mmCIF file of C-alpha atoms in Angstrom:
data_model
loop_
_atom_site.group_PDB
_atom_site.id
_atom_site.type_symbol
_atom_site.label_atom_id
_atom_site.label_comp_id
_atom_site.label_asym_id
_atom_site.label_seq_id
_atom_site.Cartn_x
_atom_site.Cartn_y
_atom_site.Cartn_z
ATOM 1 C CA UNK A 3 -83.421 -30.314 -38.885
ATOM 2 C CA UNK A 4 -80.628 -29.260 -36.708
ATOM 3 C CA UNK A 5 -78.041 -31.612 -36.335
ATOM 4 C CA UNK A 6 -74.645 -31.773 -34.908
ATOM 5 C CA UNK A 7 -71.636 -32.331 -36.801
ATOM 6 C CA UNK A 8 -68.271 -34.401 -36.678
ATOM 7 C CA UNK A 9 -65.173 -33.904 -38.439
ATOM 8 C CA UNK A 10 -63.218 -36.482 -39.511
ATOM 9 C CA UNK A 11 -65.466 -39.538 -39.566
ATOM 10 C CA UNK A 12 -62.636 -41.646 -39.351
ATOM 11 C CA UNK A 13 -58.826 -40.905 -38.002
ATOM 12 C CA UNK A 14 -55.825 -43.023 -38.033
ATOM 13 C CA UNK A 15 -52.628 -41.718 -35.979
ATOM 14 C CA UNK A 16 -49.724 -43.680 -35.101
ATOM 15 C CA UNK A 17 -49.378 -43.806 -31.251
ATOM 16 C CA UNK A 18 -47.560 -41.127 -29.303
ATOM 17 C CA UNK A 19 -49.047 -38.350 -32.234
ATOM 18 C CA UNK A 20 -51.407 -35.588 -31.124
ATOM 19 C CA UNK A 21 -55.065 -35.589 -32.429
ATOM 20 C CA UNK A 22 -58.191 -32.822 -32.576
ATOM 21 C CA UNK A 23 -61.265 -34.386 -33.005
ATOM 22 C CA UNK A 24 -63.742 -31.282 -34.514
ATOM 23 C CA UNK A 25 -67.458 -30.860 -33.494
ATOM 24 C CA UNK A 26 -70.196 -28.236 -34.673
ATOM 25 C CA UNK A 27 -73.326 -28.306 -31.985
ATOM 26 C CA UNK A 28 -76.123 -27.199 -32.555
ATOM 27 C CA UNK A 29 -75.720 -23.425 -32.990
ATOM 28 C CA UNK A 30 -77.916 -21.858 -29.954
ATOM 29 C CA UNK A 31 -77.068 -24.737 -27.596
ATOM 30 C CA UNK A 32 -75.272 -24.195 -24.334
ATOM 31 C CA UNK A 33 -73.862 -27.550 -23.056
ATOM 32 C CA UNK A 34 -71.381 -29.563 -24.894
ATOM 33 C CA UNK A 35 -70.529 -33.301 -24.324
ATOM 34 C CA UNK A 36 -67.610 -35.840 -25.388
ATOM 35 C CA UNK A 37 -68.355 -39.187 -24.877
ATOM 36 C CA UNK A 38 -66.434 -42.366 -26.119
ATOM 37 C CA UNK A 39 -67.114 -45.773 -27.169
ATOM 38 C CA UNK A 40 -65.072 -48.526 -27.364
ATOM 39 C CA UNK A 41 -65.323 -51.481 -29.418
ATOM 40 C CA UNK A 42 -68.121 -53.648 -27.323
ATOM 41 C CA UNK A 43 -68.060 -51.167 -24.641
ATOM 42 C CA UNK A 44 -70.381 -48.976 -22.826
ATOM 43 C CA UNK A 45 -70.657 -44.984 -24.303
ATOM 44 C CA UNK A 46 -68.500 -43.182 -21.655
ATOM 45 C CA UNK A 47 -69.012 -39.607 -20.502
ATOM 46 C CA UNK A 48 -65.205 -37.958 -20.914
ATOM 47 C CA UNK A 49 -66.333 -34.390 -20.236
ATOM 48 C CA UNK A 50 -69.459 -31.757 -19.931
ATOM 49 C CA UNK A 51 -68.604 -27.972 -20.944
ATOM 50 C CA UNK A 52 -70.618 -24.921 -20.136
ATOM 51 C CA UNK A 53 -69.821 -20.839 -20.303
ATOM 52 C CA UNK A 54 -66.780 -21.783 -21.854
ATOM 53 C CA UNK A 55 -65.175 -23.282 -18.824
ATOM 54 C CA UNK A 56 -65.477 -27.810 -18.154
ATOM 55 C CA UNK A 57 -68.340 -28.141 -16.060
ATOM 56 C CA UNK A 58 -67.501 -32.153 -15.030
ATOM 57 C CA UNK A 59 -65.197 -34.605 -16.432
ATOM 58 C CA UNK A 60 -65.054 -38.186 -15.612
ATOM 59 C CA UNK A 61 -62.205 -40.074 -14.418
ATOM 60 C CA UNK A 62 -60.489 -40.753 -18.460
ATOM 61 C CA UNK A 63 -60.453 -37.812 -19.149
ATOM 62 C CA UNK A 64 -56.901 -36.962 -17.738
ATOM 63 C CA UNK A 65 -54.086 -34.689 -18.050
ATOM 64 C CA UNK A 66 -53.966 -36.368 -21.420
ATOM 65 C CA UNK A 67 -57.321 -34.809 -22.616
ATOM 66 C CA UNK A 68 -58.339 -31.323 -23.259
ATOM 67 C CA UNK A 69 -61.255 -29.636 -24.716
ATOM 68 C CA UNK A 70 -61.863 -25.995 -26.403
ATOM 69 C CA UNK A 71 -64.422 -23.742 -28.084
ATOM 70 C CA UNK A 72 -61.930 -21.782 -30.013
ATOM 71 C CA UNK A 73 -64.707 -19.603 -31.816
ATOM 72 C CA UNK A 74 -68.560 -19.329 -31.482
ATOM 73 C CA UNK A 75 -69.276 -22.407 -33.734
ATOM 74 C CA UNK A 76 -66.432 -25.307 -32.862
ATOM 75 C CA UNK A 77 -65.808 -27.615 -29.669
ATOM 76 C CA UNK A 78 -62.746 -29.773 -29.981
ATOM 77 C CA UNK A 79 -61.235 -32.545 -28.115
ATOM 78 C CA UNK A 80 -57.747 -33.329 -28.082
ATOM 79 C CA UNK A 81 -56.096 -36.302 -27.256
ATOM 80 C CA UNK A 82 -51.878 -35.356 -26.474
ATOM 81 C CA UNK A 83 -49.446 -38.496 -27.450
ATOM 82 C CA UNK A 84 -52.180 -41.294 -27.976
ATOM 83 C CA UNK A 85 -52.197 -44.255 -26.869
ATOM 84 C CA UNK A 86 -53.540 -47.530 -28.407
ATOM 85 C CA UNK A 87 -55.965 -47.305 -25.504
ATOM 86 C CA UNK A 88 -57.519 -44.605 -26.775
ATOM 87 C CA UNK A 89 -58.937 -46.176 -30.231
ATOM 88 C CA UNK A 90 -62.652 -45.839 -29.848
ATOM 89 C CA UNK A 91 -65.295 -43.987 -31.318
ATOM 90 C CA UNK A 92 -65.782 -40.410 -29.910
ATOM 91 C CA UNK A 93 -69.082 -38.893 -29.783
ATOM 92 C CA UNK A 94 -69.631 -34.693 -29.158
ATOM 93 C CA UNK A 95 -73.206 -34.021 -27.740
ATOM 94 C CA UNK A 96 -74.934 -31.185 -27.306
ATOM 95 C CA UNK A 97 -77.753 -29.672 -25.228
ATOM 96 C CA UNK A 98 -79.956 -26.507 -25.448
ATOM 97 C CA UNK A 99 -80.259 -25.961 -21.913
ATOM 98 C CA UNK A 100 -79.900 -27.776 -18.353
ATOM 99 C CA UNK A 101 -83.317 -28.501 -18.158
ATOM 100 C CA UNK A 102 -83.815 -29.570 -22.035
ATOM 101 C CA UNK A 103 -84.301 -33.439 -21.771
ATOM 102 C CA UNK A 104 -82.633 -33.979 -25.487
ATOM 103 C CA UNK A 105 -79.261 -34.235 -26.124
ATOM 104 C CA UNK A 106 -78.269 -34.476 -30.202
ATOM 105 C CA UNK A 107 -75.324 -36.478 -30.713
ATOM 106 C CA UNK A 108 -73.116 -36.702 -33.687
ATOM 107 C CA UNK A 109 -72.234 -39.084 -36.308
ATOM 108 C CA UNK A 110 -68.821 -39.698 -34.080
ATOM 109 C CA UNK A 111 -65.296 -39.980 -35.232
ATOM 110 C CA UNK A 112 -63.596 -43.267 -35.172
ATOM 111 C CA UNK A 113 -60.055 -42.814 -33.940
ATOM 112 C CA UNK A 114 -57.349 -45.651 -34.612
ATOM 113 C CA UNK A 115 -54.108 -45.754 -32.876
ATOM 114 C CA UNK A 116 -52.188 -47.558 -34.847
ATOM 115 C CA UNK B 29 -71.113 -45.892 -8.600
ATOM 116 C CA UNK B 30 -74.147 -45.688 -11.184
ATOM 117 C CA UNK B 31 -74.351 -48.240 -13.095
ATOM 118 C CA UNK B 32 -76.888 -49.172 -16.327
ATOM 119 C CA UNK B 33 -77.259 -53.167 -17.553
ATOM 120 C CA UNK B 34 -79.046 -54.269 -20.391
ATOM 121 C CA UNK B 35 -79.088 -57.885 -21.998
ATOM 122 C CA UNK B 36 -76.724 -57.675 -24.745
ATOM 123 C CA UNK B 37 -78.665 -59.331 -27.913
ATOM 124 C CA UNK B 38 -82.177 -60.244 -28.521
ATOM 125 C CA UNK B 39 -83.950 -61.519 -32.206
ATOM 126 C CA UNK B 40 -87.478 -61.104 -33.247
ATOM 127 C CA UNK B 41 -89.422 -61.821 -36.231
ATOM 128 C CA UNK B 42 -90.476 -59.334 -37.930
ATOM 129 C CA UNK B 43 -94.296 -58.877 -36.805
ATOM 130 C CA UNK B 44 -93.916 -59.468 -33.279
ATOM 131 C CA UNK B 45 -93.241 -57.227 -30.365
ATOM 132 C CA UNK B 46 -89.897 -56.619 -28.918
ATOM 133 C CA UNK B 47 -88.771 -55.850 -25.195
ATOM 134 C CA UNK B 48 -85.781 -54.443 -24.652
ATOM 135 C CA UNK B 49 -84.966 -54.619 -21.030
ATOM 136 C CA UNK B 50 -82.662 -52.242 -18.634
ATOM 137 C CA UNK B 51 -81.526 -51.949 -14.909
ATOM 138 C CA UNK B 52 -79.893 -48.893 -13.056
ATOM 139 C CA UNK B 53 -78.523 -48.849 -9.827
ATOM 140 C CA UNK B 54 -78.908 -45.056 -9.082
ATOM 141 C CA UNK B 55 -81.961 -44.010 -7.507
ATOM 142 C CA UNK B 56 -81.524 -39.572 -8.211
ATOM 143 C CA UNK B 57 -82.069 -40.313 -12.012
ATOM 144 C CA UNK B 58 -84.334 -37.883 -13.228
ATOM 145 C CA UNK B 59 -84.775 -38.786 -17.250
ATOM 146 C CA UNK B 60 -84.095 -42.626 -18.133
ATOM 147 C CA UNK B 61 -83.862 -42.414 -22.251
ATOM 148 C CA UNK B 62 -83.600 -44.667 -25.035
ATOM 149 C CA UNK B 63 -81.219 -44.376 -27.889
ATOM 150 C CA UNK B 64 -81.353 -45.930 -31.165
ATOM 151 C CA UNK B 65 -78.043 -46.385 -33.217
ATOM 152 C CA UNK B 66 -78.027 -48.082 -36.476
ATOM 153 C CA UNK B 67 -74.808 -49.490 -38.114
ATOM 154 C CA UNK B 68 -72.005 -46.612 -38.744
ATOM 155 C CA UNK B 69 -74.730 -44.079 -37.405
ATOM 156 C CA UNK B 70 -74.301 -41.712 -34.173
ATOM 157 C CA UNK B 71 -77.309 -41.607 -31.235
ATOM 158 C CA UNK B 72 -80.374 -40.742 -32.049
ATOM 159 C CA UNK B 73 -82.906 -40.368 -29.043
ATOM 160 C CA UNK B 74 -86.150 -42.841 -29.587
ATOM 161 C CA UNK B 75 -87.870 -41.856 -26.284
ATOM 162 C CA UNK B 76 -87.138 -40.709 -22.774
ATOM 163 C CA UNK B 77 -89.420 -41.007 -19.671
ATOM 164 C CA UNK B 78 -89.141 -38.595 -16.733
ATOM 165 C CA UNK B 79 -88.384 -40.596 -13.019
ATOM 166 C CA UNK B 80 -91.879 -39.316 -11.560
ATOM 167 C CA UNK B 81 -93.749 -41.525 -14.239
ATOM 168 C CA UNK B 82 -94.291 -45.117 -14.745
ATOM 169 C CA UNK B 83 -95.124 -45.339 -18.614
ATOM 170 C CA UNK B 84 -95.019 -43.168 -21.932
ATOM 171 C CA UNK B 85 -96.323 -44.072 -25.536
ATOM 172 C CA UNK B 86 -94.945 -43.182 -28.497
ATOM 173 C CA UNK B 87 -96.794 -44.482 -31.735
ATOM 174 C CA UNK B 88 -94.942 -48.100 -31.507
ATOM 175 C CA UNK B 89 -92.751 -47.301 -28.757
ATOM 176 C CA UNK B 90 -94.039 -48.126 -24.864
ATOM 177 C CA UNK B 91 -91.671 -47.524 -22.162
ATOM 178 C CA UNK B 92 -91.936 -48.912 -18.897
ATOM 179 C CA UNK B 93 -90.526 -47.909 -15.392
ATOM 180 C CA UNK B 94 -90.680 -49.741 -12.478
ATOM 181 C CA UNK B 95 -88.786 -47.235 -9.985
ATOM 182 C CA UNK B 96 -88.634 -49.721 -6.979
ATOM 183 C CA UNK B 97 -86.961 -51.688 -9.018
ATOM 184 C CA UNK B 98 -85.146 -49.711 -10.950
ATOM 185 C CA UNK B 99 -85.966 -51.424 -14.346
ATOM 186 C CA UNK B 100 -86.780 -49.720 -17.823
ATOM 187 C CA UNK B 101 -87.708 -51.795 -20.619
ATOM 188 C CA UNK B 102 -88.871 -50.295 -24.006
ATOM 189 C CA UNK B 103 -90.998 -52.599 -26.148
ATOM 190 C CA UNK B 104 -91.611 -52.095 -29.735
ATOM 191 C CA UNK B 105 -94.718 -52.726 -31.052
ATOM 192 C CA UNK B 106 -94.801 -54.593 -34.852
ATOM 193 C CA UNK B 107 -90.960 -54.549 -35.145
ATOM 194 C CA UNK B 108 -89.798 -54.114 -38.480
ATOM 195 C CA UNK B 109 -86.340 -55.516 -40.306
ATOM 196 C CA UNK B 110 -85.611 -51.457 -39.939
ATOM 197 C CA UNK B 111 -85.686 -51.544 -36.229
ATOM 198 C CA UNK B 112 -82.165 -53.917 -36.388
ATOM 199 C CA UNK B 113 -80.137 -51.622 -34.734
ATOM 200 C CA UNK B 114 -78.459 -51.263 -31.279
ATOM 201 C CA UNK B 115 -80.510 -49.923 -28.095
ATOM 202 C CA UNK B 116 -78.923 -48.019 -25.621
ATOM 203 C CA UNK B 117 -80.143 -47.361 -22.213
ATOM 204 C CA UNK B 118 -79.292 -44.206 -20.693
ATOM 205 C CA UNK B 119 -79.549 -41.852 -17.211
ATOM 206 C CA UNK B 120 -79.068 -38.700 -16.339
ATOM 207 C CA UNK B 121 -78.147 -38.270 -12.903
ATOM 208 C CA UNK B 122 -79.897 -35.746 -10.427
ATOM 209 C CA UNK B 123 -76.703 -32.554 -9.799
ATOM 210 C CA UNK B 124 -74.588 -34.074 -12.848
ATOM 211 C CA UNK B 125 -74.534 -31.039 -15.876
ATOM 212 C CA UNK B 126 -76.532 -33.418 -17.965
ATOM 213 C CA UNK B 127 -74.173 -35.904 -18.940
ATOM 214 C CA UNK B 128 -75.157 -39.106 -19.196
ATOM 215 C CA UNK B 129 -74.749 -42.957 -18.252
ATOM 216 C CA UNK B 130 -75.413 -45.601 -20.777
ATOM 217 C CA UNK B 131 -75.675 -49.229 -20.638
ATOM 218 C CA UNK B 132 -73.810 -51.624 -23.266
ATOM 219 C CA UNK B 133 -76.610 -51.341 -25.660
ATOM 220 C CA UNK B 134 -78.909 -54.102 -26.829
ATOM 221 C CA UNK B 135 -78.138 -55.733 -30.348
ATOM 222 C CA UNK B 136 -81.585 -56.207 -31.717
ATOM 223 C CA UNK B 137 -81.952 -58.584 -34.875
ATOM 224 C CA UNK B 138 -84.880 -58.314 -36.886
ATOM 225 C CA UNK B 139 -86.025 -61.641 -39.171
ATOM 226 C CA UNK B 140 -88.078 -61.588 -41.847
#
């Protein structure tokens, strides 16, 4: 079965460091989705991406955030001088098409800012 | 804004049916879902219902929509010690690109 993929499950980084969190969708899917979670928290939509271009973002993600497809198979988020704020566990999502009702999450990574 | 609540624990014995129950605030949902994630596991989608309809049945799964009130509830039929897990509530918002808004999840704990 087709699943989507996140690399690493777990990240430590001392605050103030740069991180890329790595995804793999689903390979003929079209939308692509970070969300985060925070320890007893609601899952958060950060940011939808479409055509290669963000499609909607939610008020996190700021200046701070940025996402990328840098090739036909990876969708990365990266989080610029972290913040011990930002320790949560990131989920990438992704969806065949607009009108598809499923969205296949992955695994997540577990970020630490330490 | 939108907004999704659920209780945040509930405990059955195993045998007996569970209801997990969910409010949303946002009236242009169009799918209302239910995820499933199990200890160091991601999301994995147990059942969605679309806004126009007021139940679907899925082998043990029932979900229930009461759109005036904007309550979901998802009750599992015969729960099992392998249906511990957390239960997340989710929308996805008429014009959004498909993202979506969950709740705080459900802890369900299943005794033998």
């Amino acid at each position: 079965e087709p699943e989507v993929t996140q690399t690493p499950s777990h990240q430590v980084t001392q605050m103030g460091q740069e991180v890329i969190l790595r995804c793999v969708p689903i390979s003929n899917h079209l939308y692509f989705y970070w969300y985060r979670q925070i320890l007893g928290q609601k899952v958060e939509f950060l940011v939808s991406f479409y055509n290669n271009e963000i499609s909607e973002k939610s008020e996190i993600f700021d200046d701070q955030f940025s996402v990328e497809r840098p090739d036909g198979s990876n969708f990365t988020l990266k989080i610029r001088s972290t913040k011990l704020e930002d320790s949560a566990m990131y989920f990438c999502a992704s969806r065949g098409d607009i009108m598809n009702t499923e969205a296949f999450f992955g695994q997540g990574t577990r970020l630490t800012v330490v | 804004g939108e907004d999704v609540e659920q209780s945040l624990f509930l405990s059955v014995r195993e045998g007996d049916s569970s209801v997990i129950n969910c409010t949303y605030t946002d009236s242009s949902s169009t799918y209302l879902y239910w995820y499933k994630q199990e200890p160091g596991a991601g999301l994995q989608l147990l059942t969605y219902i679309f806004s126009n309809m007021d139940m679907k049945q899925d082998q043990r799964l029932t979900v229930l929509l009461n759109k005036k009130d904007k309550h979901l509830s998802l009750r599992i039929a015969d729960t099992q010690t392998g249906d511990s897990a957390i239960y997340f509530c989710a929308e996805s918002i008429r014009g959004s690109q498909g993202n979506l808004i969950f709740g705080k999840g459900t802890k369900l704990s299943v005794k033998p």
